[in-house]
PDB file of C-alpha atoms in Angstrom:
ATOM      1  CA  MET B 286     169.362  22.636 161.265  1.00 45.00           C
ATOM      2  CA  ASP B 287     167.940  19.449 162.709  1.00 47.00           C
ATOM      3  CA  MET B 288     166.205  17.727 159.818  1.00 44.00           C
ATOM      4  CA  GLN B 289     164.116  15.615 162.175  1.00 46.00           C
ATOM      5  CA  ASN B 290     162.513  18.716 163.730  1.00 48.00           C
ATOM      6  CA  ARG B 291     161.717  20.365 160.433  1.00 48.00           C
ATOM      7  CA  GLU B 292     158.020  20.970 159.864  1.00 45.00           C
ATOM      8  CA  PRO B 293     156.514  19.014 156.973  1.00 48.00           C
ATOM      9  CA  ALA B 294     155.730  20.856 153.749  1.00 51.00           C
ATOM     10  CA  PRO B 295     152.232  22.418 153.720  1.00 52.00           C
ATOM     11  CA  SER B 296     151.009  20.074 150.991  1.00 47.00           C
ATOM     12  CA  ARG B 297     152.295  16.996 152.785  1.00 52.00           C
ATOM     13  CA  ALA B 298     150.859  18.168 156.103  1.00 59.00           C
ATOM     14  CA  ALA B 299     147.499  18.775 154.448  1.00 56.00           C
ATOM     15  CA  GLY B 300     147.612  15.324 152.897  1.00 54.00           C
ATOM     16  CA  ASN B 301     148.394  13.736 156.255  1.00 61.00           C
ATOM     17  CA  ARG B 302     145.535  15.612 157.897  1.00 63.00           C
ATOM     18  CA  PHE B 303     143.147  14.471 155.158  1.00 55.00           C
ATOM     19  CA  ARG B 304     144.196  10.823 155.551  1.00 58.00           C
ATOM     20  CA  ARG B 305     143.819  10.997 159.336  1.00 63.00           C
ATOM     21  CA  SER B 306     140.409  12.625 158.978  1.00 61.00           C
ATOM     22  CA  LEU B 307     139.291  10.015 156.442  1.00 57.00           C
ATOM     23  CA  ALA B 308     140.524   7.184 158.649  1.00 60.00           C
ATOM     24  CA  SER B 309     138.702   8.555 161.685  1.00 62.00           C
ATOM     25  CA  ARG B 310     135.463   8.858 159.729  1.00 62.00           C
ATOM     26  CA  THR B 311     135.576   5.299 158.355  1.00 61.00           C
ATOM     27  CA  GLU B 312     137.212   3.293 161.127  1.00 63.00           C
ATOM     28  CA  HIS B 313     133.842   2.470 162.695  1.00 69.00           C
ATOM     29  CA  LEU B 314     132.404   1.139 159.426  1.00 70.00           C
ATOM     30  CA  PRO B 315     132.281  -2.598 158.610  1.00 76.00           C
ATOM     31  CA  THR B 316     135.125  -3.693 156.347  1.00 80.00           C
ATOM     32  CA  ASN B 317     132.726  -4.696 153.576  1.00 76.00           C
ATOM     33  CA  THR B 318     131.171  -1.226 153.673  1.00 82.00           C
ATOM     34  CA  ILE B 319     134.604   0.349 153.299  1.00 86.00           C
ATOM     35  CA  GLY B 320     135.362  -2.035 150.450  1.00 83.00           C
ATOM     36  CA  ALA B 321     132.056  -1.150 148.814  1.00 85.00           C
ATOM     37  CA  LEU B 322     132.824   2.581 148.963  1.00 89.00           C
ATOM     38  CA  TRP B 323     136.246   1.992 147.422  1.00 89.00           C
ATOM     39  CA  ILE B 324     134.912  -0.168 144.606  1.00 88.00           C
ATOM     40  CA  LEU B 325     132.178   2.355 143.789  1.00 91.00           C
ATOM     41  CA  LEU B 326     134.882   5.003 143.515  1.00 94.00           C
ATOM     42  CA  ALA B 327     137.003   2.670 141.372  1.00 91.00           C
ATOM     43  CA  ALA B 328     134.060   1.975 139.052  1.00 92.00           C
ATOM     44  CA  PHE B 329     133.471   5.697 138.587  1.00 95.00           C
ATOM     45  CA  LEU B 330     137.153   6.404 137.932  1.00 96.00           C
ATOM     46  CA  PHE B 331     137.488   3.523 135.464  1.00 94.00           C
ATOM     47  CA  SER B 332     134.439   4.890 133.640  1.00 95.00           C
ATOM     48  CA  ILE B 333     136.043   8.334 133.488  1.00 97.00           C
ATOM     49  CA  MET B 334     139.224   6.704 132.165  1.00 96.00           C
ATOM     50  CA  VAL B 335     137.535   4.875 129.273  1.00 96.00           C
ATOM     51  CA  THR B 336     135.477   7.967 128.434  1.00 97.00           C
ATOM     52  CA  LEU B 337     138.657  10.041 128.163  1.00 97.00           C
ATOM     53  CA  ILE B 338     140.317   7.313 126.086  1.00 97.00           C
ATOM     54  CA  LYS B 339     137.347   7.211 123.712  1.00 97.00           C
ATOM     55  CA  PHE B 340     137.368  10.992 123.389  1.00 96.00           C
ATOM     56  CA  VAL B 341     141.117  11.321 122.749  1.00 97.00           C
ATOM     57  CA  GLY B 342     141.096   8.215 120.551  1.00 96.00           C
ATOM     58  CA  GLN B 343     139.059  10.033 117.927  1.00 94.00           C
ATOM     59  CA  ASP B 344     142.263  11.876 116.922  1.00 95.00           C
ATOM     60  CA  LEU B 345     145.222   9.949 118.381  1.00 96.00           C
ATOM     61  CA  SER B 346     146.245   6.294 118.008  1.00 95.00           C
ATOM     62  CA  VAL B 347     145.650   3.834 120.808  1.00 96.00           C
ATOM     63  CA  PHE B 348     149.411   3.123 120.875  1.00 96.00           C
ATOM     64  CA  GLN B 349     150.128   6.780 121.556  1.00 96.00           C
ATOM     65  CA  ILE B 350     147.508   6.880 124.290  1.00 96.00           C
ATOM     66  CA  LEU B 351     148.897   3.746 125.938  1.00 94.00           C
ATOM     67  CA  VAL B 352     152.524   4.934 125.900  1.00 95.00           C
ATOM     68  CA  VAL B 353     151.716   8.282 127.493  1.00 95.00           C
ATOM     69  CA  ARG B 354     149.382   6.570 129.970  1.00 94.00           C
ATOM     70  CA  GLN B 355     152.101   4.136 131.044  1.00 92.00           C
ATOM     71  CA  MET B 356     154.683   6.939 131.307  1.00 93.00           C
ATOM     72  CA  VAL B 357     152.419   8.969 133.578  1.00 94.00           C
ATOM     73  CA  MET B 358     151.552   5.958 135.734  1.00 90.00           C
ATOM     74  CA  LEU B 359     155.229   5.013 135.951  1.00 89.00           C
ATOM     75  CA  ALA B 360     156.083   8.558 137.061  1.00 91.00           C
ATOM     76  CA  VAL B 361     153.443   8.348 139.796  1.00 89.00           C
ATOM     77  CA  VAL B 362     154.715   5.038 141.192  1.00 84.00           C
ATOM     78  CA  ALA B 363     158.413   5.759 140.562  1.00 87.00           C
ATOM     79  CA  PRO B 364     159.133   6.703 144.205  1.00 87.00           C
ATOM     80  CA  LYS B 365     157.767   3.354 145.382  1.00 81.00           C
ATOM     81  CA  ILE B 366     159.730   1.485 142.734  1.00 82.00           C
ATOM     82  CA  LEU B 367     162.979   3.352 143.414  1.00 83.00           C
ATOM     83  CA  SER B 368     162.669   3.018 147.189  1.00 83.00           C
ATOM     84  CA  GLY B 369     162.263  -0.730 146.723  1.00 76.00           C
ATOM     85  CA  LEU B 370     165.421  -1.225 144.649  1.00 80.00           C
ATOM     86  CA  PRO B 371     166.903  -3.747 144.140  1.00 79.00           C
ATOM     87  CA  THR B 372     163.993  -5.786 145.552  1.00 77.00           C
ATOM     88  CA  SER B 373     161.540  -4.254 143.093  1.00 77.00           C
ATOM     89  CA  LEU B 374     163.510  -5.845 140.236  1.00 82.00           C
ATOM     90  CA  ALA B 375     164.157  -9.217 141.893  1.00 85.00           C
ATOM     91  CA  THR B 376     161.909 -11.860 140.357  1.00 88.00           C
ATOM     92  CA  LYS B 377     161.994 -15.621 140.651  1.00 89.00           C
ATOM     93  CA  ARG B 378     159.686 -16.048 137.639  1.00 90.00           C
ATOM     94  CA  PRO B 379     161.063 -13.927 134.762  1.00 90.00           C
ATOM     95  CA  GLY B 380     159.236 -16.003 132.161  1.00 91.00           C
ATOM     96  CA  LEU B 381     155.943 -15.537 133.953  1.00 91.00           C
ATOM     97  CA  GLN B 382     156.646 -11.805 134.336  1.00 91.00           C
ATOM     98  CA  PHE B 383     157.171 -11.583 130.569  1.00 94.00           C
ATOM     99  CA  THR B 384     153.941 -13.506 129.976  1.00 93.00           C
ATOM    100  CA  ARG B 385     152.061 -11.105 132.233  1.00 92.00           C
ATOM    101  CA  ILE B 386     153.479  -8.092 130.355  1.00 94.00           C
ATOM    102  CA  VAL B 387     152.497  -9.462 126.936  1.00 95.00           C
ATOM    103  CA  VAL B 388     149.018 -10.533 128.039  1.00 94.00           C
ATOM    104  CA  ALA B 389     148.366  -7.246 129.857  1.00 93.00           C
ATOM    105  CA  ALA B 390     149.516  -5.266 126.818  1.00 94.00           C
ATOM    106  CA  THR B 391     147.196  -7.311 124.601  1.00 96.00           C
ATOM    107  CA  ALA B 392     144.303  -6.802 127.025  1.00 95.00           C
ATOM    108  CA  MET B 393     144.781  -3.042 127.035  1.00 95.00           C
ATOM    109  CA  LEU B 394     145.340  -2.764 123.290  1.00 95.00           C
ATOM    110  CA  CYS B 395     142.235  -4.791 122.416  1.00 96.00           C
ATOM    111  CA  GLY B 396     140.097  -3.388 125.206  1.00 95.00           C
ATOM    112  CA  PHE B 397     140.937   0.254 124.562  1.00 96.00           C
ATOM    113  CA  THR B 398     140.522  -0.129 120.799  1.00 96.00           C
ATOM    114  CA  ALA B 399     137.060  -1.554 121.442  1.00 95.00           C
ATOM    115  CA  VAL B 400     136.287   1.357 123.755  1.00 95.00           C
ATOM    116  CA  ILE B 401     137.217   3.823 121.007  1.00 96.00           C
ATOM    117  CA  GLU B 402     135.264   2.079 118.245  1.00 94.00           C
ATOM    118  CA  LEU B 403     132.211   0.683 120.074  1.00 91.00           C
ATOM    119  CA  PRO B 404     129.542   2.408 122.143  1.00 91.00           C
ATOM    120  CA  LEU B 405     130.842   2.649 125.707  1.00 92.00           C
ATOM    121  CA  ALA B 406     128.028   0.494 127.092  1.00 89.00           C
ATOM    122  CA  ASP B 407     128.801  -2.319 124.627  1.00 89.00           C
ATOM    123  CA  ALA B 408     132.546  -2.325 125.285  1.00 91.00           C
ATOM    124  CA  THR B 409     132.014  -2.172 129.052  1.00 90.00           C
ATOM    125  CA  ALA B 410     129.460  -4.985 129.138  1.00 88.00           C
ATOM    126  CA  ILE B 411     131.592  -7.331 127.027  1.00 89.00           C
ATOM    127  CA  SER B 412     134.596  -6.637 129.275  1.00 90.00           C
ATOM    128  CA  PHE B 413     132.686  -8.194 132.189  1.00 87.00           C
ATOM    129  CA  SER B 414     132.964 -11.583 130.468  1.00 87.00           C
ATOM    130  CA  LYS B 415     136.464 -11.881 131.959  1.00 87.00           C
ATOM    131  CA  THR B 416     134.779 -13.717 134.855  1.00 81.00           C
ATOM    132  CA  PHE B 417     133.922 -16.616 132.551  1.00 83.00           C
ATOM    133  CA  PHE B 418     137.385 -16.738 131.020  1.00 86.00           C
ATOM    134  CA  LEU B 419     138.713 -16.756 134.579  1.00 82.00           C
ATOM    135  CA  THR B 420     136.805 -19.989 135.170  1.00 80.00           C
ATOM    136  CA  ILE B 421     138.366 -21.621 132.108  1.00 83.00           C
ATOM    137  CA  PHE B 422     141.900 -20.474 132.904  1.00 84.00           C
ATOM    138  CA  ALA B 423     141.548 -21.499 136.568  1.00 81.00           C
ATOM    139  CA  ILE B 424     140.824 -25.059 135.437  1.00 80.00           C
ATOM    140  CA  TRP B 425     143.702 -25.046 132.985  1.00 80.00           C
ATOM    141  CA  LEU B 426     146.408 -23.295 135.019  1.00 80.00           C
ATOM    142  CA  LEU B 427     145.385 -23.717 138.663  1.00 76.00           C
ATOM    143  CA  ASP B 428     143.884 -27.231 138.451  1.00 76.00           C
ATOM    144  CA  GLU B 429     140.636 -26.036 139.994  1.00 72.00           C
ATOM    145  CA  LYS B 430     137.614 -28.308 140.068  1.00 73.00           C
ATOM    146  CA  VAL B 431     134.517 -26.644 138.627  1.00 69.00           C
ATOM    147  CA  GLY B 432     131.043 -27.994 139.258  1.00 72.00           C
ATOM    148  CA  VAL B 433     127.962 -28.025 137.076  1.00 77.00           C
ATOM    149  CA  HIS B 434     126.606 -24.771 138.546  1.00 75.00           C
ATOM    150  CA  ARG B 435     129.683 -22.739 137.664  1.00 75.00           C
ATOM    151  CA  TRP B 436     129.885 -24.335 134.227  1.00 80.00           C
ATOM    152  CA  GLY B 437     126.219 -23.525 133.696  1.00 83.00           C
ATOM    153  CA  ALA B 438     126.757 -19.885 134.663  1.00 81.00           C
ATOM    154  CA  THR B 439     129.736 -19.707 132.318  1.00 81.00           C
ATOM    155  CA  VAL B 440     127.751 -21.069 129.372  1.00 84.00           C
ATOM    156  CA  VAL B 441     124.847 -18.708 130.068  1.00 85.00           C
ATOM    157  CA  GLY B 442     127.257 -15.793 130.371  1.00 83.00           C
ATOM    158  CA  PHE B 443     128.804 -16.550 127.004  1.00 82.00           C
ATOM    159  CA  LEU B 444     125.329 -16.663 125.473  1.00 84.00           C
ATOM    160  CA  GLY B 445     124.929 -13.090 126.676  1.00 83.00           C
ATOM    161  CA  VAL B 446     128.272 -12.229 125.089  1.00 83.00           C
ATOM    162  CA  LEU B 447     127.188 -13.885 121.850  1.00 80.00           C
ATOM    163  CA  LEU B 448     124.095 -11.685 121.797  1.00 78.00           C
ATOM    164  CA  MET B 449     126.274  -8.595 122.159  1.00 77.00           C
ATOM    165  CA  LEU B 450     128.666  -9.613 119.375  1.00 76.00           C
ATOM    166  CA  ARG B 451     125.915  -8.555 116.971  1.00 66.00           C
ATOM    167  CA  PRO B 452     126.097 -11.224 114.236  1.00 58.00           C
ATOM    168  CA  ASP B 453     124.733  -9.962 110.929  1.00 55.00           C
ATOM    169  CA  GLY B 454     122.636 -11.851 108.411  1.00 48.00           C
ATOM    170  CA  GLU B 455     125.700 -13.611 107.016  1.00 48.00           C
ATOM    171  CA  GLY B 456     126.815 -14.895 110.405  1.00 49.00           C
ATOM    172  CA  LEU B 457     129.658 -12.381 110.712  1.00 58.00           C
ATOM    173  CA  PHE B 458     130.439 -10.655 114.007  1.00 74.00           C
ATOM    174  CA  ASP B 459     131.376  -7.055 114.707  1.00 82.00           C
ATOM    175  CA  PRO B 460     135.211  -7.127 114.628  1.00 88.00           C
ATOM    176  CA  PHE B 461     135.526  -4.543 117.402  1.00 90.00           C
ATOM    177  CA  ALA B 462     133.154  -6.543 119.600  1.00 89.00           C
ATOM    178  CA  LEU B 463     135.440  -9.530 119.018  1.00 90.00           C
ATOM    179  CA  LEU B 464     138.394  -7.335 120.043  1.00 93.00           C
ATOM    180  CA  ALA B 465     136.553  -6.487 123.256  1.00 92.00           C
ATOM    181  CA  LEU B 466     136.094 -10.204 123.868  1.00 92.00           C
ATOM    182  CA  VAL B 467     139.792 -10.907 123.294  1.00 94.00           C
ATOM    183  CA  GLY B 468     140.606  -8.087 125.712  1.00 94.00           C
ATOM    184  CA  ALA B 469     138.315  -9.639 128.326  1.00 93.00           C
ATOM    185  CA  ALA B 470     139.949 -13.039 127.852  1.00 93.00           C
ATOM    186  CA  CYS B 471     143.401 -11.535 128.341  1.00 94.00           C
ATOM    187  CA  ALA B 472     142.206  -9.607 131.412  1.00 91.00           C
ATOM    188  CA  GLY B 473     141.008 -12.888 132.914  1.00 88.00           C
ATOM    189  CA  LEU B 474     144.354 -14.510 132.141  1.00 91.00           C
ATOM    190  CA  VAL B 475     146.192 -11.579 133.747  1.00 90.00           C
ATOM    191  CA  MET B 476     144.337 -12.258 137.003  1.00 85.00           C
ATOM    192  CA  ILE B 477     145.475 -15.885 136.955  1.00 87.00           C
ATOM    193  CA  VAL B 478     149.085 -14.996 136.117  1.00 88.00           C
ATOM    194  CA  VAL B 479     149.205 -12.419 138.905  1.00 85.00           C
ATOM    195  CA  ARG B 480     147.898 -15.058 141.298  1.00 83.00           C
ATOM    196  CA  LEU B 481     150.796 -17.316 140.311  1.00 86.00           C
ATOM    197  CA  LEU B 482     153.325 -14.485 140.542  1.00 87.00           C
ATOM    198  CA  THR B 483     152.258 -13.427 144.028  1.00 83.00           C
ATOM    199  CA  ARG B 484     153.389 -16.836 145.284  1.00 84.00           C
ATOM    200  CA  THR B 485     157.024 -15.917 144.639  1.00 87.00           C
ATOM    201  CA  ASP B 486     157.332 -12.177 143.824  1.00 85.00           C
ATOM    202  CA  ALA B 487     156.475  -9.034 145.762  1.00 81.00           C
ATOM    203  CA  PRO B 488     153.615  -6.821 144.502  1.00 80.00           C
ATOM    204  CA  VAL B 489     156.031  -3.953 143.818  1.00 79.00           C
ATOM    205  CA  THR B 490     158.044  -6.274 141.555  1.00 84.00           C
ATOM    206  CA  ILE B 491     154.949  -7.240 139.576  1.00 84.00           C
ATOM    207  CA  LEU B 492     154.010  -3.564 139.310  1.00 80.00           C
ATOM    208  CA  THR B 493     157.487  -2.543 138.150  1.00 84.00           C
ATOM    209  CA  TYR B 494     157.783  -5.089 135.359  1.00 88.00           C
ATOM    210  CA  GLN B 495     154.283  -4.433 134.078  1.00 85.00           C
ATOM    211  CA  ALA B 496     154.577  -0.640 134.178  1.00 84.00           C
ATOM    212  CA  VAL B 497     157.862  -0.626 132.252  1.00 88.00           C
ATOM    213  CA  GLY B 498     157.180  -3.604 129.999  1.00 91.00           C
ATOM    214  CA  VAL B 499     153.856  -2.490 128.539  1.00 91.00           C
ATOM    215  CA  GLY B 500     155.283   0.959 127.784  1.00 90.00           C
ATOM    216  CA  LEU B 501     158.241  -0.583 125.944  1.00 92.00           C
ATOM    217  CA  ILE B 502     155.997  -2.877 123.892  1.00 93.00           C
ATOM    218  CA  MET B 503     153.861   0.058 122.778  1.00 93.00           C
ATOM    219  CA  LEU B 504     156.772   2.450 122.156  1.00 93.00           C
ATOM    220  CA  VAL B 505     157.673   1.495 118.568  1.00 94.00           C
ATOM    221  CA  PRO B 506     154.104   1.444 117.174  1.00 95.00           C
ATOM    222  CA  ALA B 507     153.448   4.678 119.067  1.00 95.00           C
ATOM    223  CA  ILE B 508     156.411   6.348 117.352  1.00 95.00           C
ATOM    224  CA  VAL B 509     155.254   5.088 113.944  1.00 95.00           C
ATOM    225  CA  THR B 510     151.702   6.376 114.462  1.00 94.00           C
ATOM    226  CA  TRP B 511     152.646   9.485 116.459  1.00 94.00           C
ATOM    227  CA  GLN B 512     150.707  12.673 115.874  1.00 93.00           C
ATOM    228  CA  PRO B 513     151.744  15.800 117.782  1.00 94.00           C
ATOM    229  CA  PRO B 514     149.044  16.335 120.428  1.00 95.00           C
ATOM    230  CA  THR B 515     147.615  19.767 121.026  1.00 96.00           C
ATOM    231  CA  LEU B 516     148.043  21.346 124.451  1.00 96.00           C
ATOM    232  CA  GLY B 517     144.523  20.252 125.348  1.00 96.00           C
ATOM    233  CA  GLN B 518     145.197  16.691 124.197  1.00 96.00           C
ATOM    234  CA  TRP B 519     148.381  16.568 126.263  1.00 97.00           C
ATOM    235  CA  GLY B 520     146.334  17.563 129.284  1.00 97.00           C
ATOM    236  CA  LEU B 521     143.810  14.788 128.614  1.00 97.00           C
ATOM    237  CA  LEU B 522     146.552  12.188 128.055  1.00 96.00           C
ATOM    238  CA  ILE B 523     148.178  13.073 131.379  1.00 97.00           C
ATOM    239  CA  LEU B 524     144.767  13.016 133.045  1.00 97.00           C
ATOM    240  CA  ILE B 525     144.162   9.503 131.648  1.00 96.00           C
ATOM    241  CA  GLY B 526     147.350   8.293 133.340  1.00 94.00           C
ATOM    242  CA  ILE B 527     146.488   9.906 136.674  1.00 95.00           C
ATOM    243  CA  VAL B 528     142.892   8.651 136.660  1.00 96.00           C
ATOM    244  CA  SER B 529     144.065   5.147 135.649  1.00 93.00           C
ATOM    245  CA  TRP B 530     146.447   5.022 138.601  1.00 92.00           C
ATOM    246  CA  ALA B 531     143.806   6.333 141.002  1.00 92.00           C
ATOM    247  CA  ALA B 532     141.240   3.798 139.736  1.00 91.00           C
ATOM    248  CA  GLN B 533     143.633   0.908 140.201  1.00 88.00           C
ATOM    249  CA  MET B 534     144.573   2.018 143.703  1.00 87.00           C
ATOM    250  CA  ALA B 535     140.890   2.337 144.646  1.00 89.00           C
ATOM    251  CA  ASN B 536     140.251  -1.134 143.211  1.00 85.00           C
ATOM    252  CA  ILE B 537     143.113  -2.668 145.173  1.00 82.00           C
ATOM    253  CA  ARG B 538     141.996  -0.966 148.383  1.00 84.00           C
ATOM    254  CA  ALA B 539     138.434  -2.195 147.810  1.00 84.00           C
ATOM    255  CA  PHE B 540     139.389  -5.862 147.650  1.00 77.00           C
ATOM    256  CA  LYS B 541     141.888  -5.563 150.472  1.00 80.00           C
ATOM    257  CA  ALA B 542     139.243  -4.031 152.741  1.00 78.00           C
ATOM    258  CA  GLY B 543     136.212  -6.123 151.838  1.00 73.00           C
ATOM    259  CA  GLU B 544     135.338  -9.649 150.810  1.00 71.00           C
ATOM    260  CA  ALA B 545     135.304 -10.128 147.056  1.00 67.00           C
ATOM    261  CA  THR B 546     132.009 -12.001 147.145  1.00 64.00           C
ATOM    262  CA  ALA B 547     130.361  -9.154 149.050  1.00 68.00           C
ATOM    263  CA  ILE B 548     131.501  -6.219 146.944  1.00 75.00           C
ATOM    264  CA  ALA B 549     132.338  -7.553 143.465  1.00 71.00           C
ATOM    265  CA  SER B 550     128.820  -7.006 142.124  1.00 74.00           C
ATOM    266  CA  LEU B 551     129.149  -3.247 142.727  1.00 80.00           C
ATOM    267  CA  ASP B 552     131.791  -3.124 140.004  1.00 84.00           C
ATOM    268  CA  TYR B 553     128.941  -3.484 137.503  1.00 84.00           C
ATOM    269  CA  THR B 554     127.942   0.125 138.182  1.00 88.00           C
ATOM    270  CA  ARG B 555     130.503   0.793 135.452  1.00 89.00           C
ATOM    271  CA  LEU B 556     127.793  -0.135 132.965  1.00 87.00           C
ATOM    272  CA  LEU B 557     125.504   2.563 134.344  1.00 88.00           C
ATOM    273  CA  TYR B 558     128.242   5.178 134.070  1.00 91.00           C
ATOM    274  CA  ALA B 559     129.203   3.975 130.588  1.00 91.00           C
ATOM    275  CA  THR B 560     125.602   4.238 129.423  1.00 90.00           C
ATOM    276  CA  VAL B 561     125.222   7.773 130.793  1.00 92.00           C
ATOM    277  CA  PHE B 562     128.575   9.016 129.485  1.00 94.00           C
ATOM    278  CA  GLY B 563     128.031   7.374 126.114  1.00 93.00           C
ATOM    279  CA  ALA B 564     124.638   9.014 125.722  1.00 92.00           C
ATOM    280  CA  LEU B 565     125.583  12.468 126.995  1.00 93.00           C
ATOM    281  CA  ILE B 566     129.035  12.841 125.429  1.00 94.00           C
ATOM    282  CA  PHE B 567     128.929  10.656 122.310  1.00 93.00           C
ATOM    283  CA  SER B 568     125.163  10.469 121.660  1.00 92.00           C
ATOM    284  CA  GLN B 569     125.364   6.660 121.726  1.00 89.00           C
ATOM    285  CA  TRP B 570     122.368   4.992 123.331  1.00 87.00           C
ATOM    286  CA  PRO B 571     122.612   1.259 124.086  1.00 82.00           C
ATOM    287  CA  ARG B 572     120.621  -1.085 121.872  1.00 81.00           C
ATOM    288  CA  LEU B 573     118.083  -3.531 123.268  1.00 83.00           C
ATOM    289  CA  GLU B 574     120.486  -6.393 122.511  1.00 81.00           C
ATOM    290  CA  THR B 575     123.141  -4.631 124.571  1.00 81.00           C
ATOM    291  CA  LEU B 576     120.862  -4.282 127.582  1.00 85.00           C
ATOM    292  CA  ILE B 577     119.672  -7.891 127.410  1.00 88.00           C
ATOM    293  CA  GLY B 578     123.164  -9.277 126.832  1.00 85.00           C
ATOM    294  CA  ALA B 579     124.600  -7.135 129.635  1.00 86.00           C
ATOM    295  CA  ALA B 580     121.880  -8.303 132.033  1.00 88.00           C
ATOM    296  CA  VAL B 581     122.678 -11.950 131.222  1.00 88.00           C
ATOM    297  CA  ILE B 582     126.443 -11.416 131.634  1.00 85.00           C
ATOM    298  CA  ILE B 583     126.081  -9.576 134.943  1.00 85.00           C
ATOM    299  CA  ALA B 584     123.589 -12.079 136.368  1.00 86.00           C
ATOM    300  CA  ALA B 585     125.804 -15.032 135.417  1.00 84.00           C
ATOM    301  CA  SER B 586     128.904 -13.297 136.818  1.00 80.00           C
ATOM    302  CA  ILE B 587     127.250 -12.526 140.146  1.00 81.00           C
ATOM    303  CA  TYR B 588     125.943 -16.083 140.384  1.00 79.00           C
ATOM    304  CA  THR B 589     129.443 -17.439 139.721  1.00 76.00           C
ATOM    305  CA  VAL B 590     131.032 -15.295 142.426  1.00 71.00           C
ATOM    306  CA  ARG B 591     128.364 -16.101 145.007  1.00 70.00           C
ATOM    307  CA  ARG B 592     128.461 -19.795 144.151  1.00 65.00           C
ATOM    308  CA  GLU B 593     132.191 -19.858 144.809  1.00 63.00           C
ATOM    309  CA  ALA B 594     131.582 -18.104 148.141  1.00 61.00           C
ATOM    310  CA  LYS B 595     129.328 -20.964 149.225  1.00 61.00           C
ATOM    311  CA  ARG B 596     132.077 -23.415 148.292  1.00 58.00           C
ATOM    312  CA  GLY B 597     134.537 -21.478 150.436  1.00 53.00           C
ATOM    313  CA  ARG B 598     136.693 -20.291 147.550  1.00 52.00           C
ATOM    314  CA  GLU B 599     137.610 -16.786 146.469  1.00 50.00           C
ATOM    315  CA  LEU B 600     137.093 -16.276 142.755  1.00 49.00           C
ATOM    316  CA  ALA B 601     138.750 -12.870 142.590  1.00 44.00           C
ATOM    317  CA  ARG B 602     142.133 -13.895 143.849  1.00 46.00           C
ATOM    318  CA  ALA B 603     144.586 -11.052 143.972  1.00 46.00           C
ATOM    319  CA  ALA B 604     143.701  -7.401 144.396  1.00 45.00           C
ATOM    320  CA  GLU B 605     146.656  -6.370 142.251  1.00 47.00           C
ATOM    321  CA  GLY B 606     145.397  -8.514 139.380  1.00 44.00           C
ATOM    322  CA  ARG B 607     141.941  -7.070 138.850  1.00 45.00           C
ATOM    323  CA  GLY B 608     141.003  -4.835 135.999  1.00 41.00           C
ATOM    324  CA  TYR B 609     143.414  -4.071 133.229  1.00 42.00           C
ATOM    325  CA  ASN B 610     146.266  -3.555 135.493  1.00 45.00           C
ATOM    326  CA  ASN B 611     147.159  -4.212 134.849  1.00 50.00           C
TER     327      ASN B 611
END
């Protein structure tokens, strides 16, 4: 039988028809509109992801969640990785790849622990402070020149973060809020490292090393803390991996389609979703300090991005480097 004349499988044919239909419906739209639709979808999916992580994290360790998540995501992207061999393993910056793996693992471990222990709105709002860490790391690692306006926005943004860290009467901060802040710092550093890596390595190579490396780092602590999941928990763990992959792909497509300065502010709809999910599922309503601090962080972040647009620079540098995925 002539393999070239064989009809495609029904599922593949349906998928191709859906993609063609979607393309025909959106091809007339401005690129920024397409990017906006993608980033709104990404924000919703990321919110679903952290909600599932918080729910499952009540019974299972964050290490266990991360290992299964990475395994599922690796299984999804395995065809792309395997088809790219040996190119997908060829790196000119192995030390920088290792740095990216360690920093990404730290970002996920701290960020997801904060998600489990803090109200969703708090953890989500603090995670937005990665924009300010990005400013600091860009100066340090990329030799960028930062003016008084961007420095001012960074300082104001950190004041909003400070408000959300909830210092008590003795001057002590919520340890899980501090973990969220560390996670945000590492997420900002990941974006810078990915920017450096894309100068020499292909995106599939960066994806391969991160997908495998983070899983390996989390494997031993996951085994030590392993608790046999129920059938329902297995389903949620697999769903976390699938939703995480889908969210990252939507995020990448958003910033490839539209200008970062035009669509980045829509990512803050995550806070709306986090507030709703936190209230409805976990009965956690945001405090006044959370709302004020989040408003300050978001306003300072948007100002920073738009200020850089006027200076002709792109703050959000590489689509593959945004978010945890990381």
